[in-house]
Short mmCIF file of C-alpha atoms and ligand atoms in Angstrom, two decimals:
data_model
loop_
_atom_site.label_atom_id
_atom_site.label_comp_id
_atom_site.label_asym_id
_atom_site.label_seq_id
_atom_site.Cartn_x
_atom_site.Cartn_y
_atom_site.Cartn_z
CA UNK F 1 -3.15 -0.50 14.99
CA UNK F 2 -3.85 -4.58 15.28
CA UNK F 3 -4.29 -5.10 18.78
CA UNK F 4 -2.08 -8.72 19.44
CA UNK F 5 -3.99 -11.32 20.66
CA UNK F 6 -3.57 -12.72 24.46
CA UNK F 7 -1.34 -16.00 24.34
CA UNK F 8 -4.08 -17.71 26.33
CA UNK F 9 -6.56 -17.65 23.76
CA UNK F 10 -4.15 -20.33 20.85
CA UNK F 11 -4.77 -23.29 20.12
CA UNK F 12 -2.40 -25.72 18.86
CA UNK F 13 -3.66 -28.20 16.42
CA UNK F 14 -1.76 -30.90 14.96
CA UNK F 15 -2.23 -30.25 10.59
CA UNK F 16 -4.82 -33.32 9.38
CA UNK F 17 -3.07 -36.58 8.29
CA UNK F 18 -4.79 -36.08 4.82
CA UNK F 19 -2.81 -33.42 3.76
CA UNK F 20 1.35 -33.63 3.21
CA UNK F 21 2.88 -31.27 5.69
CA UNK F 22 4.31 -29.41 2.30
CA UNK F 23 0.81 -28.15 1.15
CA UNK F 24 0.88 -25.64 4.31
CA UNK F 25 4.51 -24.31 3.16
CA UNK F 26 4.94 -21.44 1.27
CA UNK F 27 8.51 -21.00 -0.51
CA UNK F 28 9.61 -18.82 2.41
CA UNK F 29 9.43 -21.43 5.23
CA UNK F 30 5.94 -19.98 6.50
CA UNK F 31 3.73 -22.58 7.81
CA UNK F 32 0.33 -21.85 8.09
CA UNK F 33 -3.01 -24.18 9.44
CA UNK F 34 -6.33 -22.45 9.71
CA UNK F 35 -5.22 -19.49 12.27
CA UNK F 36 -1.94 -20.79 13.01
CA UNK F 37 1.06 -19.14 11.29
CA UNK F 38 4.58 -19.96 11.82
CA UNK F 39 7.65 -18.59 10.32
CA UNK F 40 11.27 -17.77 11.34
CA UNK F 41 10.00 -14.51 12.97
CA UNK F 42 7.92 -16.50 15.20
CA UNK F 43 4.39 -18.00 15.85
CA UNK F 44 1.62 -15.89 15.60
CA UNK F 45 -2.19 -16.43 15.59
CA UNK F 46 -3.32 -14.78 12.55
CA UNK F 47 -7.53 -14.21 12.88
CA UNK F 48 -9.27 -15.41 16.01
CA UNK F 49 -12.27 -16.75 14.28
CA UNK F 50 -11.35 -16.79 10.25
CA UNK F 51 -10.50 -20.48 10.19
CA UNK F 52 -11.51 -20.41 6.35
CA UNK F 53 -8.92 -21.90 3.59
CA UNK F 54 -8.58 -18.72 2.00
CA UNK F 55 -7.32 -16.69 4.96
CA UNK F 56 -8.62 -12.88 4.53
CA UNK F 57 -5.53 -10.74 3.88
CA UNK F 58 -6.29 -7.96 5.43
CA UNK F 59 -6.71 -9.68 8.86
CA UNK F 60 -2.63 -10.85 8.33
CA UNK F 61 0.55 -9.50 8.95
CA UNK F 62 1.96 -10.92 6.09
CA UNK F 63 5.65 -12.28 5.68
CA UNK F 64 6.18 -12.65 1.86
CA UNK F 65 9.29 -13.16 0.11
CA UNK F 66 9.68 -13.12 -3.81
CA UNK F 67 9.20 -16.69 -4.10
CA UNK F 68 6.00 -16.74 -2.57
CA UNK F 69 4.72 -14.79 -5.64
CA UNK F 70 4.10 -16.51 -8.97
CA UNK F 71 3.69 -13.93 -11.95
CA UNK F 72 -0.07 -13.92 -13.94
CA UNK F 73 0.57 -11.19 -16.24
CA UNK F 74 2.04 -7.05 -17.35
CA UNK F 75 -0.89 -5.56 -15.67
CA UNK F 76 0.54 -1.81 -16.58
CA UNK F 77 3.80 0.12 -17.30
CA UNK F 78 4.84 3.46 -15.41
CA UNK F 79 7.72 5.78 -15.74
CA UNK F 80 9.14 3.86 -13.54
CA UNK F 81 8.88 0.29 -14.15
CA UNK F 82 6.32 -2.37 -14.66
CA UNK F 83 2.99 -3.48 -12.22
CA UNK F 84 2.69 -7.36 -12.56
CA UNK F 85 -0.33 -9.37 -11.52
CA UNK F 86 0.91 -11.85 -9.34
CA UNK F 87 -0.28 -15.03 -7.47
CA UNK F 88 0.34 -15.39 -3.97
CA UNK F 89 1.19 -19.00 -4.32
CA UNK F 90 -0.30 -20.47 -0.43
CA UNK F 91 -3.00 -18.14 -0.40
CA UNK F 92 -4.17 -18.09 -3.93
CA UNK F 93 -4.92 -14.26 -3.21
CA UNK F 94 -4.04 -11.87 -6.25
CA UNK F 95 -1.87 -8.99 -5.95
CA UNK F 96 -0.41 -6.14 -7.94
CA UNK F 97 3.46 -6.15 -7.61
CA UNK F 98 4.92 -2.98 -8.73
CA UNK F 99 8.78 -2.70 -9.34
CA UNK F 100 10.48 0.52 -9.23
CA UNK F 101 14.10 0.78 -10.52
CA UNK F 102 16.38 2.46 -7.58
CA UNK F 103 19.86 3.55 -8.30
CA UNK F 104 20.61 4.73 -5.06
CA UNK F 105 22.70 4.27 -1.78
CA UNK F 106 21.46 1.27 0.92
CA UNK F 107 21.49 3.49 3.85
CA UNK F 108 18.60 6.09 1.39
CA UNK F 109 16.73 2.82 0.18
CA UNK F 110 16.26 1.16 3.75
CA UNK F 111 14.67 4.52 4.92
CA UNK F 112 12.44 5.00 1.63
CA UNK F 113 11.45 1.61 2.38
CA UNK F 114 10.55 2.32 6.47
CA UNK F 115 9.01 5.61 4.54
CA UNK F 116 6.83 3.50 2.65
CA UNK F 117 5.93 0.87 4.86
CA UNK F 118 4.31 3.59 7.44
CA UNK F 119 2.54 5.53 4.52
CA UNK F 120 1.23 2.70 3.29
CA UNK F 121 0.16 1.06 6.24
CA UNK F 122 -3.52 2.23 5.42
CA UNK F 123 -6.54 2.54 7.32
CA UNK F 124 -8.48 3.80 5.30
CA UNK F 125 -10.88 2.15 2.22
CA UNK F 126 -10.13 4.80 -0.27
CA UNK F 127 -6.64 3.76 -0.14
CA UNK F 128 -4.86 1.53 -2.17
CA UNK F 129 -2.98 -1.01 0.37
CA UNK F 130 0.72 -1.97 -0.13
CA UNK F 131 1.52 -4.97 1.89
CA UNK F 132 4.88 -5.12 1.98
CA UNK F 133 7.99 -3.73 0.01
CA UNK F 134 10.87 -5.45 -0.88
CA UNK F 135 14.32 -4.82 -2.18
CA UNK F 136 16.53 -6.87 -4.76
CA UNK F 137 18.40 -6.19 -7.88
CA UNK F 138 17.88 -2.65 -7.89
CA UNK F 139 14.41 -3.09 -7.53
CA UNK F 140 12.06 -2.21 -4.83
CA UNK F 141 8.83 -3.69 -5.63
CA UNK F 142 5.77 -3.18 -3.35
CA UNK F 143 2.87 -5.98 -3.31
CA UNK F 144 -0.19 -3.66 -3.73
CA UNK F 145 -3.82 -4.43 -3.24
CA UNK F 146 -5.49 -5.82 -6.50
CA UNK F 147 -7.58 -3.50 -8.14
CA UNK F 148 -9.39 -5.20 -11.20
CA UNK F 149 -10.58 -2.72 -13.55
CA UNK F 150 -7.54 -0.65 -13.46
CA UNK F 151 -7.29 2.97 -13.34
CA UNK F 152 -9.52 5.95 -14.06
CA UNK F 153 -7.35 6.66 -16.99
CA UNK F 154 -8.05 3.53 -18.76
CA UNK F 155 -12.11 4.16 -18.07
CA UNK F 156 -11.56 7.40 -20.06
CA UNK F 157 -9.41 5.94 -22.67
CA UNK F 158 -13.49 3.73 -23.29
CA UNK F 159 -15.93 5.71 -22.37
CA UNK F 160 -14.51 9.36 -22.93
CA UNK F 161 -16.42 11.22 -21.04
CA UNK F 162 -18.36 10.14 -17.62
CA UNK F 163 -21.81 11.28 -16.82
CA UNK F 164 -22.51 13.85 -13.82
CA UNK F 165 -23.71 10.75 -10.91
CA UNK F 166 -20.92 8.36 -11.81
CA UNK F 167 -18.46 11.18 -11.14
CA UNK F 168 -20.33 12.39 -7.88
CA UNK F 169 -20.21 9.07 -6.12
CA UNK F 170 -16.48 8.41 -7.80
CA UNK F 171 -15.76 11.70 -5.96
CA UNK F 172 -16.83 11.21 -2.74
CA UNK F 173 -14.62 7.92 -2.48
CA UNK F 174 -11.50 9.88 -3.53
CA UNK F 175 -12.34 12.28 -1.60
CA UNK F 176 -12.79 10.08 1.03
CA UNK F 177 -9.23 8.90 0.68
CA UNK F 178 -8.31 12.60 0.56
CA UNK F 179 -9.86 13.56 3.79
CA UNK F 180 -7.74 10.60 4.89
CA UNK F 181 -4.38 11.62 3.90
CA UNK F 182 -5.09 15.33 4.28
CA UNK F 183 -6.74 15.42 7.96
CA UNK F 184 -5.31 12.27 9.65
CA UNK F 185 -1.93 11.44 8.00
CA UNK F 186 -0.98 14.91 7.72
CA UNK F 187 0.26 14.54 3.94
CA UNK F 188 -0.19 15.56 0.95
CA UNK F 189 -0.34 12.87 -2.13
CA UNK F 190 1.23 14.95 -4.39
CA UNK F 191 0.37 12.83 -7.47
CA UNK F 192 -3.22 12.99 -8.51
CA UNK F 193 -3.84 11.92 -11.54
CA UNK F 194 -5.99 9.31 -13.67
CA UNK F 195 -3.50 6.89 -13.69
CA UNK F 196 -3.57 6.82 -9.65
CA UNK F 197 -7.26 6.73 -9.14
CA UNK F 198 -8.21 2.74 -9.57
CA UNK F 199 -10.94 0.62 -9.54
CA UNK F 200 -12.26 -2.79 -8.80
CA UNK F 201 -15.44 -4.60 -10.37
CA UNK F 202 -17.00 -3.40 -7.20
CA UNK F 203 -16.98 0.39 -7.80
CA UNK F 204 -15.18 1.17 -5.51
CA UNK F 205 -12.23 4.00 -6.17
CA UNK F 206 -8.71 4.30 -4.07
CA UNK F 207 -5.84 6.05 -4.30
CA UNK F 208 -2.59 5.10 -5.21
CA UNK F 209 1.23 5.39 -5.46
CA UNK F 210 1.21 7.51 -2.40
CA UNK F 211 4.33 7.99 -1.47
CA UNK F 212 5.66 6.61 -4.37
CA UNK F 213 6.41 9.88 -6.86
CA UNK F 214 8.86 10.89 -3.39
CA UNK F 215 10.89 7.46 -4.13
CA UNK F 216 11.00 8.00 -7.55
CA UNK F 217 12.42 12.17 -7.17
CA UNK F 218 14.98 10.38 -4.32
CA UNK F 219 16.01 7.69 -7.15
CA UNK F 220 16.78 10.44 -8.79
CA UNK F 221 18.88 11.78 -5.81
CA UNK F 222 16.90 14.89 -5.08
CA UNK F 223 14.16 14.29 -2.83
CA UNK F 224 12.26 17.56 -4.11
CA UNK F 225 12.29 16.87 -7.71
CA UNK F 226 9.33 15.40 -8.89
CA UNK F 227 9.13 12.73 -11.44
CA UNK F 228 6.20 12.12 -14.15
CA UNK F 229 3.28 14.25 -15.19
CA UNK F 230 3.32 18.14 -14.93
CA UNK F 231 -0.06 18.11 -16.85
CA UNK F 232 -2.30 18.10 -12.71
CA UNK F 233 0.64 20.05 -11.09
CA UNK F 234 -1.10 23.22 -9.23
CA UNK F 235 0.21 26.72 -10.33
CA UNK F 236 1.75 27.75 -6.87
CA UNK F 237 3.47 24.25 -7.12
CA UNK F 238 4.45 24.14 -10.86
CA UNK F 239 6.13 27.57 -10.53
CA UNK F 240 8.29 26.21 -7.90
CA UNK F 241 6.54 28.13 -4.79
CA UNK F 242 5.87 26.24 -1.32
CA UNK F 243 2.11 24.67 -1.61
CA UNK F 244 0.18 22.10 0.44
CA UNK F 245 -2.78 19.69 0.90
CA UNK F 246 -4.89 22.09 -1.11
CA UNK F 247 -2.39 21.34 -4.57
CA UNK F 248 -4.35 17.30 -4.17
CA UNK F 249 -7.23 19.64 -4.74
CA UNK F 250 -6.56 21.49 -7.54
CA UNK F 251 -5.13 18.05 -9.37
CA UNK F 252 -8.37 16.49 -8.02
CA UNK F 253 -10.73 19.36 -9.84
CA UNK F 254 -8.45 18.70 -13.22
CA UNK F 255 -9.05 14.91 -13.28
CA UNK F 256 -12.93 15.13 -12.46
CA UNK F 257 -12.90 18.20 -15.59
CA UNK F 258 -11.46 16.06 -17.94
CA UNK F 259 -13.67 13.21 -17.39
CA UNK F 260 -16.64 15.55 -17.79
CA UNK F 261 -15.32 16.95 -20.98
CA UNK F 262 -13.40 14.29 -22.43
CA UNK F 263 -10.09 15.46 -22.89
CA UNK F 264 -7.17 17.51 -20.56
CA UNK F 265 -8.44 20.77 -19.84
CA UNK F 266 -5.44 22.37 -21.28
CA UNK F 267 -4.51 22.45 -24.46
CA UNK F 268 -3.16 23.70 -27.69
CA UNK F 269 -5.47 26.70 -29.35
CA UNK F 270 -7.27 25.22 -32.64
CA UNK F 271 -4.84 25.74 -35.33
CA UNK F 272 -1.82 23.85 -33.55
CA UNK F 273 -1.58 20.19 -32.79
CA UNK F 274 -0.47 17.58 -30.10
CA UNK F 275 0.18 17.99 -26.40
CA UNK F 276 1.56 21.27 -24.85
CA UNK F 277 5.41 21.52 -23.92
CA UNK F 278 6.13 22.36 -20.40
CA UNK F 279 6.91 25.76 -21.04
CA UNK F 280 3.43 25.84 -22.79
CA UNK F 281 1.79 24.09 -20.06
CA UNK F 282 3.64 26.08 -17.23
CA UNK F 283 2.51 29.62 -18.72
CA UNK F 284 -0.76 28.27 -18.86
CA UNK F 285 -1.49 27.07 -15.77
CA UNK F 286 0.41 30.09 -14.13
CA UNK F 287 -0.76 32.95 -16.63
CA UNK F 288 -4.09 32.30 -17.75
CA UNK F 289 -7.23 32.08 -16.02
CA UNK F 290 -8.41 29.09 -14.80
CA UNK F 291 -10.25 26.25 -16.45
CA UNK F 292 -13.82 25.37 -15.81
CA UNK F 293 -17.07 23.44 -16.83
CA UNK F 294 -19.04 25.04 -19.48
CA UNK F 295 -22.46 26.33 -17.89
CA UNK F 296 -24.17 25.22 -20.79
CA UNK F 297 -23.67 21.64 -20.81
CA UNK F 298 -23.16 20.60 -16.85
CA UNK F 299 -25.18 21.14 -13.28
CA UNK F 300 -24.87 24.18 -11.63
CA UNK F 301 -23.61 21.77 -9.08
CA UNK F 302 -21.21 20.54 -10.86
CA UNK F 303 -19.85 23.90 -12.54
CA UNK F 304 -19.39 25.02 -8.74
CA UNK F 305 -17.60 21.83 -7.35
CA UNK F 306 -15.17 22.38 -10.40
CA UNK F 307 -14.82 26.17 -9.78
CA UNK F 308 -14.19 25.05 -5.49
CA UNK F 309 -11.10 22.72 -6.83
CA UNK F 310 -9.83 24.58 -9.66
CA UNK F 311 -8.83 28.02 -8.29
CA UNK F 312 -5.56 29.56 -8.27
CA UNK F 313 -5.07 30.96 -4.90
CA UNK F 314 -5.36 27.94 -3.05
CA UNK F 315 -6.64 29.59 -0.14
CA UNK F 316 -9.89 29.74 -2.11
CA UNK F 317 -9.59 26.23 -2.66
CA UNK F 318 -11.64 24.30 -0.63
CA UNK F 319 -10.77 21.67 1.75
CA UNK F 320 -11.30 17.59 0.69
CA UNK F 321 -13.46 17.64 3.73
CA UNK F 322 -15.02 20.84 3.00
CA UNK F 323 -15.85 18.94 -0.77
CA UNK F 324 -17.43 16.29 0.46
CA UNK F 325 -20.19 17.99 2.03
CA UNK F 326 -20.42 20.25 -1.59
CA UNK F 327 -23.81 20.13 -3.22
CA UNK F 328 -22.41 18.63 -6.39
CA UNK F 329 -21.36 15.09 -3.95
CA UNK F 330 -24.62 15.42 -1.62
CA UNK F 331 -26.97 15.91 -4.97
CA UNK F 332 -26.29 11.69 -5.79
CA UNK F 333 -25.46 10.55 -2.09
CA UNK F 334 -29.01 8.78 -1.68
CA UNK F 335 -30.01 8.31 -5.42
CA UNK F 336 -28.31 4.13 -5.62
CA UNK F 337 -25.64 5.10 -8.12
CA UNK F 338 -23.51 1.79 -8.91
CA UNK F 339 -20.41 2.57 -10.43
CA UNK F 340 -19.47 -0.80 -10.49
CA UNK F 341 -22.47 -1.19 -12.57
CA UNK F 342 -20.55 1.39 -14.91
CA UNK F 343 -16.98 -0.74 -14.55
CA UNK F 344 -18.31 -3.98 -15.45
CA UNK F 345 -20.12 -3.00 -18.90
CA UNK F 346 -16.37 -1.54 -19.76
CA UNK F 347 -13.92 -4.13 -21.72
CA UNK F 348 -11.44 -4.93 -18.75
CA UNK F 349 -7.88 -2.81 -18.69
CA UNK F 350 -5.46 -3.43 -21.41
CA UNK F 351 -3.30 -6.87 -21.11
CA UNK F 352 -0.02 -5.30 -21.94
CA UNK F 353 1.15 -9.35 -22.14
P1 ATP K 1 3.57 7.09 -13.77
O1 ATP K 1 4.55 6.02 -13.52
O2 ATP K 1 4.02 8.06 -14.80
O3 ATP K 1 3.10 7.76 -12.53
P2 ATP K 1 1.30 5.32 -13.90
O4 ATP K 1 0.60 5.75 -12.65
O5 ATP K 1 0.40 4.91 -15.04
O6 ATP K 1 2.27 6.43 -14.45
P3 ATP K 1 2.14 2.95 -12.55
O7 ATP K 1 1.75 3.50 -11.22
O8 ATP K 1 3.42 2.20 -12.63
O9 ATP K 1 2.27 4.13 -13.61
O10 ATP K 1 0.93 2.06 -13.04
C1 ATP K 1 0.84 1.61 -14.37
C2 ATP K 1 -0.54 1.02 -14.58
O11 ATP K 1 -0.62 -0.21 -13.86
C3 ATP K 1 -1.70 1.89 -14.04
O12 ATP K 1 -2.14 2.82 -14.97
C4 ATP K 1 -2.75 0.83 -13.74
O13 ATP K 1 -3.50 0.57 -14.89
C5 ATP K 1 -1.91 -0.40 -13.36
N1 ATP K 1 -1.86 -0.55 -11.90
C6 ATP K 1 -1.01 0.07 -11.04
N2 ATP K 1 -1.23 -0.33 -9.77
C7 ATP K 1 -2.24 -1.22 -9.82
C8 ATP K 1 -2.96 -1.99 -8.83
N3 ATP K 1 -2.67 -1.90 -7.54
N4 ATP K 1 -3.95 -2.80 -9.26
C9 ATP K 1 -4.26 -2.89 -10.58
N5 ATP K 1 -3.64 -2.20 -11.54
C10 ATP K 1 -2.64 -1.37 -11.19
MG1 MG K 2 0.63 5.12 -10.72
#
């Protein structure tokens, strides 16, 4: 929670001469001078110390409006609408904007929207931030936190598969995120997948769209219906039964498998082609045994982190915190593995422009 800062401690200062009063305007009426900020909601003194020209972002409650935004570039398509790189035009600071189509009544959007705004207020590193949400058109688009090499599945789409120590110290950070959402929030994600998992030219990993696959089911005027992938859906969950945090664990054990092996752990047998159905895919994951890391070409380790996530009683699933103290994650902890190392040798994500 930001603490507010005693009244006694601003300082008024009158903006230099030098610059026209206009250049501290964004388009929606917020004035802003080193710490000052001033809008119709008020006067507020945004970072104690920061007095830099590039305020830091995450030291703001920010007050955007549409305007405020001009649009870079497609950064990404989703089932359910486009992610735009966008310009913060005052700040300079990028951001992903993500626009969702909603067909549904006010009174449901304004509480999706409080919904998101509290699940998305994020503490935690390993989460992707949204700074604010906004409706218009039938939209609701959420500014997100930038992340500049795009998402897990666009690493695979280059590299196909990822070596043993990248996907240990990938791990821990999404599992770090995990143990977030899991232990303090009190959630479950509910959409892990490679799409969700990003990454910056820093290596570091966060989560994303959480909360967002719940808008998109109530869109669709059923809260409980879920809307994209099936292919990381956990058996007790797939099948319709009640499930929990442990179903982000499972999905979490397919993602690292497939970027071990190089392709989704299920799939058709040899002499039929293209991706499974759902019915396919359902009797699968429900019916067969589960998948795991052949013994022959990956860690022990490794095999047994796999074999923690991927099991089909999810009571013999592991915990995220449980994970992160799992051999497999404290085998790399101290060995200097840079993923971002990894990131920037990669061509950067597709321009969809
Ligand atoms: P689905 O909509 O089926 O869940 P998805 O996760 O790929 O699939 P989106 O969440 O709309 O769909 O994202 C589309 C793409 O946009 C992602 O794969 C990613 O490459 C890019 N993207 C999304 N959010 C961000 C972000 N905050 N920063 C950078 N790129 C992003
Ligand atoms: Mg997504």
């Amino acid at each position: 929670m930001k603490t507010k800062k005693p009244l006694g401690q601003l300082k008024l200062a009158v903006p230099s001469q030098e610059k026209p009063v206009t250049d501290y305007l964004t388009a929606s009426g917020t004035f802003q001078d080193g710490d000052l900020l001033l809008n119709r909601q008020g006067m507020r003194l945004i970072s104690e110390e920061s007095s830099s020209q590039t305020p830091d972002v995450k030291d703001m409650e920010l007050q955007f409006t549409m305007e405020d935004f001009e649009i870079v570039k497609v950064i990404g398509k989703g089932s359910g609408g486009v992610v735009q790189l966008v310009r913060h035009k005052f700040l300079g600071t990028l951001f992903a904007l993500k626009g969702i189509q909603m067909n549904i009544q006010e009174t449901v959007r304004k509480q999706i929207v409080q919904e998101i705004k509290i699940n998305q207020a994020s503490l935690c590193p390993h989460v992707v931030v949204c700074y604010h949400s906004f409706y218009h058109n039938g939209f609701i688009s959420l500014v997100l936190e930038y992340m500049d090499r795009g998402s897990l599945a666009d690493i695979i789409r280059q590299v196909k598969t990822v070596l043993e120590p990248y996907l240990a110290v990938l791990c821990k950070q999404v599992l770090n995120g995990l143990v977030y959402l899991h232990h303090e929030r009190r959630v479950i994600h509910r959409d892990i997948k490679p799409s969700n998992l990003l990454v910056n030219h820093k290596g570091e990993v966060k989560i994303s769209d959480f909360g967002v696959s719940a808008m998109l089911a109530s869109s669709m005027g059923q809260r409980d219906t879920f809307v994209g992938t099936y292919n990381y859906m956990a058996p007790e969950r797939i099948s319709g039964g009640s499930y929990d945090f442990k179903s982000d664990i499972w999905s979490l054990g397919l993602v690292i498998l497939e970027c071990a092996i190089g392709s989704f752990p299920y799939r058709q047998t040899e002499n039929e082609e293209g991706p499974l159905s759902f019915y396919e895919l359902l009797e699968s994951i429900v019916e067969e045994p589960p998948p795991s890391a052949p013994s022959d070409q990956f860690s022990p380790e490794f095999c047994s982190f796999i074999s923690s996530c991927i099991q089909k009683d999810p009571q013999q699933r592991m915990s995220s915190l449980e994970l992160l103290n799992h051999p497999f994650i404290k085998k790399f902890e101290d060995k200097d593995i840079d993923l971002g190392i990894l990131v920037s040798s990669l061509d950067p994500p597709i321009n969809f422009e």
